[in-house]
Coordinates of C-alpha atoms in Angstrom, one line a residue:
X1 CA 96.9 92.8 124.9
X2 CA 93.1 92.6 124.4
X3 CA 90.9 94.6 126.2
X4 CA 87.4 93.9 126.2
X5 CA 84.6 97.1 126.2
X6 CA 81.3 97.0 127.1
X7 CA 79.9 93.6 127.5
X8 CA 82.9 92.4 128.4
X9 CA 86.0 92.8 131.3
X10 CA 87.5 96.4 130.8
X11 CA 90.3 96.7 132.3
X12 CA 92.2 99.9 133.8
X13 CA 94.1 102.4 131.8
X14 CA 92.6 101.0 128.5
X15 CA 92.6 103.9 126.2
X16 CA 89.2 105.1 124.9
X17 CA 89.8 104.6 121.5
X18 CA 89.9 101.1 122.4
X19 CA 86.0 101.0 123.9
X20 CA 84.4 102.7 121.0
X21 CA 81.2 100.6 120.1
X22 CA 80.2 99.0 117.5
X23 CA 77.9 102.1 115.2
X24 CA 74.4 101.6 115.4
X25 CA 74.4 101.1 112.0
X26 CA 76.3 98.4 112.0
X27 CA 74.1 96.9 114.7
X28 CA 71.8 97.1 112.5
X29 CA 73.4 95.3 109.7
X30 CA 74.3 92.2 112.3
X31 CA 70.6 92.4 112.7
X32 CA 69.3 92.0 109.1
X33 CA 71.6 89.5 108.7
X34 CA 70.3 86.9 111.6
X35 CA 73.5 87.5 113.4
X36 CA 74.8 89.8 116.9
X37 CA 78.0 91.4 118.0
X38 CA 78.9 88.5 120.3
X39 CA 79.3 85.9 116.8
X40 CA 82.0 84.8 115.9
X41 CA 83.9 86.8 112.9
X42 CA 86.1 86.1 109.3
X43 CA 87.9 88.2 107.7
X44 CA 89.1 88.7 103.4
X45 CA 91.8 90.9 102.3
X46 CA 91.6 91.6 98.2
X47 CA 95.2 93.6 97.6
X48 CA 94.4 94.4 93.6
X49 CA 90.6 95.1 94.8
X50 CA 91.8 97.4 97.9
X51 CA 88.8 96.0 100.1
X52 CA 88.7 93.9 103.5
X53 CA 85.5 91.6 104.0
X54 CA 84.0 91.7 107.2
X55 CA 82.2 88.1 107.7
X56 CA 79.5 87.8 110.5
X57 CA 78.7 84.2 111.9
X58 CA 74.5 83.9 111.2
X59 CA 72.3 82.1 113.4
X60 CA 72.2 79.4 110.6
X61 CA 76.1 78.7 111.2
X62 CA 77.6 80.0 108.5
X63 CA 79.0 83.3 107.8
X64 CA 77.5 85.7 106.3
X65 CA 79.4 89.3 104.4
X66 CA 78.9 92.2 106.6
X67 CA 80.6 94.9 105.1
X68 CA 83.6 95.7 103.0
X69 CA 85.6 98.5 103.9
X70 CA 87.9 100.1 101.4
X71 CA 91.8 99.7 101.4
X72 CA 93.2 103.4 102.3
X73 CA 96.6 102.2 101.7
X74 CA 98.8 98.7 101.0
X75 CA 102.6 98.5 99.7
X76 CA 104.5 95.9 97.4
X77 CA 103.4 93.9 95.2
X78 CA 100.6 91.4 94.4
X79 CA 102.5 88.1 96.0
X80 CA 103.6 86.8 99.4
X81 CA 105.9 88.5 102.0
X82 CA 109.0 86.6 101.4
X83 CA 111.6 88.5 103.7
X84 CA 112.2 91.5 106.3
X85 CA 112.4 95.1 104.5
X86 CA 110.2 93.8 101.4
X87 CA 107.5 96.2 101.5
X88 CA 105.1 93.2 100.4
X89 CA 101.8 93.0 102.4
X90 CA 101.5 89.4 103.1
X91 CA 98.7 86.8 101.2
X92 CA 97.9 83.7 102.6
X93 CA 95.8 82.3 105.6
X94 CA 96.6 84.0 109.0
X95 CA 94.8 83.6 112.7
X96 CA 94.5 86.6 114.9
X97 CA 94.1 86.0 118.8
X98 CA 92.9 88.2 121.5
X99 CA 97.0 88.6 122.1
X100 CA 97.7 90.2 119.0
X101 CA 95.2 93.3 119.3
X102 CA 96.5 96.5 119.8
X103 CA 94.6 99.2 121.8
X104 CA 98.0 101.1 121.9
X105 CA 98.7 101.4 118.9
X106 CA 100.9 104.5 117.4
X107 CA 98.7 104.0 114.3
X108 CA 95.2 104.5 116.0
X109 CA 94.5 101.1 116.8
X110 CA 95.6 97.6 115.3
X111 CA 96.0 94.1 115.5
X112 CA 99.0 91.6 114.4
X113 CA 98.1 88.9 111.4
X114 CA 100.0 86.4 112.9
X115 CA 102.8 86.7 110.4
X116 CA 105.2 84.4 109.4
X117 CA 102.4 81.9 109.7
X118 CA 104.0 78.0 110.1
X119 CA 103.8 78.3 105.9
X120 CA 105.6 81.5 105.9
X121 CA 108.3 79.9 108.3
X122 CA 108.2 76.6 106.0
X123 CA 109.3 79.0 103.1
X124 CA 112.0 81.0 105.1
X125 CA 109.9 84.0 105.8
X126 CA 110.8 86.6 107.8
X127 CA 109.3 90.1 109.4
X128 CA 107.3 91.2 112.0
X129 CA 104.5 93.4 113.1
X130 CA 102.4 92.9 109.8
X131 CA 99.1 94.6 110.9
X132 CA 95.7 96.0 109.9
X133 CA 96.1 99.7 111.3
X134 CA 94.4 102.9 111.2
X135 CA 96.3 106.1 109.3
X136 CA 96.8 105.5 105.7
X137 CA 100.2 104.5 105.5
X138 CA 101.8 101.2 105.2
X139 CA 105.0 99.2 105.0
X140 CA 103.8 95.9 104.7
X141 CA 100.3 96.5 106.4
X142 CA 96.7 96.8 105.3
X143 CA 96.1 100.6 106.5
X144 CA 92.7 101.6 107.6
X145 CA 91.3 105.3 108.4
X146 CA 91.3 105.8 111.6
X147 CA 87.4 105.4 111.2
X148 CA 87.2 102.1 110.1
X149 CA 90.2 100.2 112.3
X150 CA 87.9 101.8 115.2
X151 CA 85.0 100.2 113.7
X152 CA 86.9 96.8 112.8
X153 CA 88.5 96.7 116.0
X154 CA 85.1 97.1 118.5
X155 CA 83.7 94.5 115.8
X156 CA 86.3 92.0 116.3
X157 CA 86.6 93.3 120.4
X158 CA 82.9 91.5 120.9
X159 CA 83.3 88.4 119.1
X160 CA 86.4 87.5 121.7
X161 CA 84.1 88.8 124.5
X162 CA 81.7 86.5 123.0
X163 CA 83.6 83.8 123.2
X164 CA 85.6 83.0 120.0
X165 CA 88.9 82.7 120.4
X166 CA 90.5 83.5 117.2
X167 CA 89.5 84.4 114.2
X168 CA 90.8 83.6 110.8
X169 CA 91.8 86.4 108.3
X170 CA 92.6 85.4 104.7
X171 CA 94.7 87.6 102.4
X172 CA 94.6 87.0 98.8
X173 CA 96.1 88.9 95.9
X174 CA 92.8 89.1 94.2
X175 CA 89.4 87.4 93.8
X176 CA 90.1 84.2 92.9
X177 CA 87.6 83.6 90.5
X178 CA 88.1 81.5 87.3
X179 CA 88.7 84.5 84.9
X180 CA 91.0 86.2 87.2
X181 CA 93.4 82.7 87.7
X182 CA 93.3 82.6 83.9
X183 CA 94.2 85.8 83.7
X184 CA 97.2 85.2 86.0
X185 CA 98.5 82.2 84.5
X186 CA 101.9 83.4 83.2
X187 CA 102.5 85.2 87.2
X188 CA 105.0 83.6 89.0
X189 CA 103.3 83.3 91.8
X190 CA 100.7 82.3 90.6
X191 CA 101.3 78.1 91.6
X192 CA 101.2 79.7 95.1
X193 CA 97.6 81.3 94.1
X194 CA 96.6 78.0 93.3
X195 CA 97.0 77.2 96.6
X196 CA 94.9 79.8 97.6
X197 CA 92.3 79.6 95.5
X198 CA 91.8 76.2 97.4
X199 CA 91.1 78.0 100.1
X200 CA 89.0 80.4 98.8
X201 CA 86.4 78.0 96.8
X202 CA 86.2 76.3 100.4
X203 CA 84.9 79.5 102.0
X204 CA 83.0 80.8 99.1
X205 CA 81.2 77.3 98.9
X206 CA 80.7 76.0 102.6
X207 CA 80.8 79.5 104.5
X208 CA 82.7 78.3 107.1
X209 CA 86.2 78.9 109.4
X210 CA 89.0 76.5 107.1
X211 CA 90.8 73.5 108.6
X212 CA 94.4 74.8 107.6
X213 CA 97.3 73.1 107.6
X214 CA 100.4 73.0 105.9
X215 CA 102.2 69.7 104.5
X216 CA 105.1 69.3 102.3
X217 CA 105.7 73.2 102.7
X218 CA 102.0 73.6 100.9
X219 CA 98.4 74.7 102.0
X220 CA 96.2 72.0 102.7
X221 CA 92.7 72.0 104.4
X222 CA 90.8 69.4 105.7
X223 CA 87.3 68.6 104.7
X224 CA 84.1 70.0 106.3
X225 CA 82.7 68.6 108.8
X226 CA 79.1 68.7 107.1
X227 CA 79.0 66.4 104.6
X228 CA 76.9 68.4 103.0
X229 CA 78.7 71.4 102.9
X230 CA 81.6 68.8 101.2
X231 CA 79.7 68.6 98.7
X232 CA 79.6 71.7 98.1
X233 CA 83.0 72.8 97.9
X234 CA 84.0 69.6 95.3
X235 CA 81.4 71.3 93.2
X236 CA 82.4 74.2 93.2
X237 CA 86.2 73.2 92.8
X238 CA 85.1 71.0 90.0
X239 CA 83.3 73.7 88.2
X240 CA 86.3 76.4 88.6
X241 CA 88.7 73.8 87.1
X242 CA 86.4 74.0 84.1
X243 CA 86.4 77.5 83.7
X244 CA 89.2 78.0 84.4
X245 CA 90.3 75.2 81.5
X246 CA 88.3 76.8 79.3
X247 CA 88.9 80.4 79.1
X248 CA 92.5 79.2 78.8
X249 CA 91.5 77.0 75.9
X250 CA 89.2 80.0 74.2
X251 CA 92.5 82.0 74.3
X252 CA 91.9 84.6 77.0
X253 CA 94.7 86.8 77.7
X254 CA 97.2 86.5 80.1
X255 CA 98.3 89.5 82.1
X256 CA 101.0 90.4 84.9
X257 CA 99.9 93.0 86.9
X258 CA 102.4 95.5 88.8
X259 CA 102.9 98.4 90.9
X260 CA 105.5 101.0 91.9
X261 CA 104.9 100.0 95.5
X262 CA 101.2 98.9 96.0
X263 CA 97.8 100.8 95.9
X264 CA 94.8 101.6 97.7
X265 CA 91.1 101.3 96.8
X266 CA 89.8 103.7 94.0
X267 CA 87.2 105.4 96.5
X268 CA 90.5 106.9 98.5
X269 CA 92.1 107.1 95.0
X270 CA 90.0 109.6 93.7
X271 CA 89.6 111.6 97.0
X272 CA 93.3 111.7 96.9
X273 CA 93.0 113.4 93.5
X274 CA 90.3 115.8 94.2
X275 CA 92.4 117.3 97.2
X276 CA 90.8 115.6 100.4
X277 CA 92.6 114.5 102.7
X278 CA 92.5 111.0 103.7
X279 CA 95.4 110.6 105.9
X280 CA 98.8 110.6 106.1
X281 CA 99.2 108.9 102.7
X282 CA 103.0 106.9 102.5
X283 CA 104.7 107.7 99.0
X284 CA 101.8 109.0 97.1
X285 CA 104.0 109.3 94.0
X286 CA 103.9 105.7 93.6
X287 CA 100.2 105.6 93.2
X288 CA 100.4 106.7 89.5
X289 CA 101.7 103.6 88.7
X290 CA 99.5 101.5 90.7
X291 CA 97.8 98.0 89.1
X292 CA 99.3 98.8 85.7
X293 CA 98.2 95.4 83.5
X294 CA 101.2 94.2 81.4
X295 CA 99.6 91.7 78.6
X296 CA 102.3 89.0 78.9
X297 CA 100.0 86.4 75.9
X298 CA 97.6 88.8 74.1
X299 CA 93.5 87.1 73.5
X300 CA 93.1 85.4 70.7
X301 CA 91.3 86.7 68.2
X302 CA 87.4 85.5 68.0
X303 CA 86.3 83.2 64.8
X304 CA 84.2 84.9 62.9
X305 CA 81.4 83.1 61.2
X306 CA 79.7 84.2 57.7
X307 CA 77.3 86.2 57.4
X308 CA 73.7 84.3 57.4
X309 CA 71.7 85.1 53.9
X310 CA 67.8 85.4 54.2
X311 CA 66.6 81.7 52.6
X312 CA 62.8 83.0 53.0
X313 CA 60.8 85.8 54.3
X314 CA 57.5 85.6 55.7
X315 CA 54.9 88.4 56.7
X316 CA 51.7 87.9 58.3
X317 CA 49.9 88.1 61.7
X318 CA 51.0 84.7 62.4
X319 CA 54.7 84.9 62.4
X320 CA 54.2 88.4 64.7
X321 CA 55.5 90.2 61.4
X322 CA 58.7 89.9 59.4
X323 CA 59.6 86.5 59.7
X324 CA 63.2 85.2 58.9
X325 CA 65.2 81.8 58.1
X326 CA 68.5 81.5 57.3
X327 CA 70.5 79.2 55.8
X328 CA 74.4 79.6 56.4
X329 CA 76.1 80.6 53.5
X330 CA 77.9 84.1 52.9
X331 CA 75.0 86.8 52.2
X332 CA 76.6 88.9 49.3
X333 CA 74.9 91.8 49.0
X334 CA 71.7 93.3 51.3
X335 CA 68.6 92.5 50.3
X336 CA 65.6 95.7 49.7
X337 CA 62.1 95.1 49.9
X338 CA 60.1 97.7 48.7
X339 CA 56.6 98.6 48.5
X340 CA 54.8 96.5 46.2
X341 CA 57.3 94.3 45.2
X342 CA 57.2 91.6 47.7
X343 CA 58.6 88.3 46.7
X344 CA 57.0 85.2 45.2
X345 CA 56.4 83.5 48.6
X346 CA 55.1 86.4 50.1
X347 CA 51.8 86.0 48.0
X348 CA 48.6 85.7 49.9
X349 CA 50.2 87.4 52.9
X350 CA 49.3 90.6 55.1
X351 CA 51.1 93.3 54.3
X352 CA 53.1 95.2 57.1
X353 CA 54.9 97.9 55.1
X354 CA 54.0 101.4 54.4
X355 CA 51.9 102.3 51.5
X356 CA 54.7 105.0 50.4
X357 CA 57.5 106.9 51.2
X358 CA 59.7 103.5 53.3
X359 CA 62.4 101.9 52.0
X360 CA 63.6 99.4 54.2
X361 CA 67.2 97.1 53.9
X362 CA 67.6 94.3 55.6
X363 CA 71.3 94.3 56.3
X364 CA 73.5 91.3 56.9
X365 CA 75.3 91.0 60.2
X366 CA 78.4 89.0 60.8
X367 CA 77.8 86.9 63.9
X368 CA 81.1 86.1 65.9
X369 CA 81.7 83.4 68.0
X370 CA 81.2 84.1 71.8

């Protein structure tokens, strides 16, 4: 049940933990960002990154990035939640309601995703109770410390009292940016990460909540309502299908990523390491083998172009000094220039070397293709 705090209806017996506001720091944040506690909100989940985007609706109308708060603690593997008992932490495009928050929960304080969503269902999805929580444990959740759930929680706990009445939440396996789908080509998830990816460009272009739907058992999201903002997001798709072509093409490699049973963000990672305590971690063990990258196509090598002789050398003020052109064909050996011995088309020109003592060798350099 939600359960507004100050600024909106508290209600009886609502525990405290649940009315904490939001830090004056982060006040001052929605500030410098054109925005207040009472806009509406967006979140991004980034399983490989260990981070969750906090979006803030500016006075402009479109969201703007708040903060990013460090994963303490996610299980499975990078892909969707299929079934009950999994472990996996689910990806795709969820809604969360006043309804689904928590001020009771046994893990601080909470909120449901929504999960299975109407795609999950499509797919024959099953589970329950897949949460963003506070204590950094998880079977299936994104887990928080304590800290930042309260934080997260008062966040989202004034945009309802402000009026919105969901807010979307968006859980991806990675940043879907061109070199990271390229990257995951070989995955078999990774025509389900297309999918995604749809998503994503829309946000990262337009900056505003997606029209989600599902047909044929697939995403699909309806244009923006600002024609402008359309635009936008076509050229932006456009140019990701490019890149995307073209690494692929340029023989970048392709890589499966894995892990024992999940991760968490590297900040808690190294804590973790160094002794401090950041909770009650769920199987630590498995950390070790966390995000392990297993090339599945190695990169192809690089072409590497000849060497390019020196077809003339120039000195003089004019040029700004040593002067070179080159003509491309293999340079065999370096060339010296030494004191007094300057060549033929040199003649006339002001010197620039030392009088003594300097022996200078131009080298040649293999240039390789970018």
């Amino acid at each position: 049940m939600f359960l507004s705090g100050a600024g909106g209806m508290a209600a009886a017996n609502v525990p405290e933990k649940a009315l904490v506001p939001i830090p004056a720091a982060t006040l001052a944040l929605m500030r410098a960002r054109d925005t207040d506690p009472g806009a509406p909100i967006l979140m991004r989940a980034f399983k490989k990154e260990g981070e969750i985007e906090l979006w803030k609706m500016s006075r402009s109308g479109r969201y703007v990035l708040l903060k990013t708060y460090p994963i303490c603690r996610w299980s499975g593997q990078l892909g969707p939640k299929q079934k009950t008992g999994d472990r996996q932490t689910p990806e795709g495009f969820y809604s969360v309601s006043p309804g689904q928050m928590n001020p009771n929960s046994s893990f601080h304080l909470s909120f449901d995703l929504g999960y299975p969503n109407a795609y999950d269902r499509a797919h024959g999805g099953t589970g329950s109770y897949l949460m963003v929580h506070g204590t950094c444990s998880s079977a299936g959740c994104f887990a928080m410390t304590d800290e930042q759930i309260s934080e997260i929680y008062a966040v989202a706990r004034e945009a309802f009292a402000g009026g919105q009445r969901a807010f979307q939440f968006h859980s991806f396996p990675f940043r879907l940016t061109a070199q990271n789908m390229a990257r995951a080509r070989s995955e078999k998830h990774i025509g389900f990460w297309r999918e995604l990816k749809e998503g994503y460009d829309r946000f990262e272009a337009a900056g505003e909540d997606l029209a989600i739907g599902v047909t044929g058992k697939r995403y699909s999201f309806g244009p923006s309502r600002s024609p402008a903002r359309e635009a936008l997001v076509q050229a932006r798709r456009a140019q990701e299908s490019e890149k995307t072509a073209a690494l692929v093409a340029d023989g970048i490699a392709a890589v499966r990523v894995t892990y024992e049973d999940g991760g968490m963000h590297a900040a808690f990672a190294s804590l973790s390491r160094r002794g401090v305590h950041v909770g009650a971690v769920s199987r630590p063990e498995t950390l070790a083998l966390a995000g392990r990258e297993i090339v599945v196509t190695p990169a192809r090598p690089k072409p590497v172009l000849a060497a390019l002789p020196v077809q003339q050398l120039g000195f003089g003020p004019a040029s700004g000094g040593l002067r070179a052109v080159f003509a491309p064909a293999l340079l065999a050996r370096p060339i010296q220039l030494r004191p007094g011995a300057a060549p033929a088309s040199m003649a006339g020109a002001s010197p620039i070397l030392p009088a003594s003592g300097f022996r200078p060798v131009l080298t040649a350099v293999a240039l390789r293709g970018a």
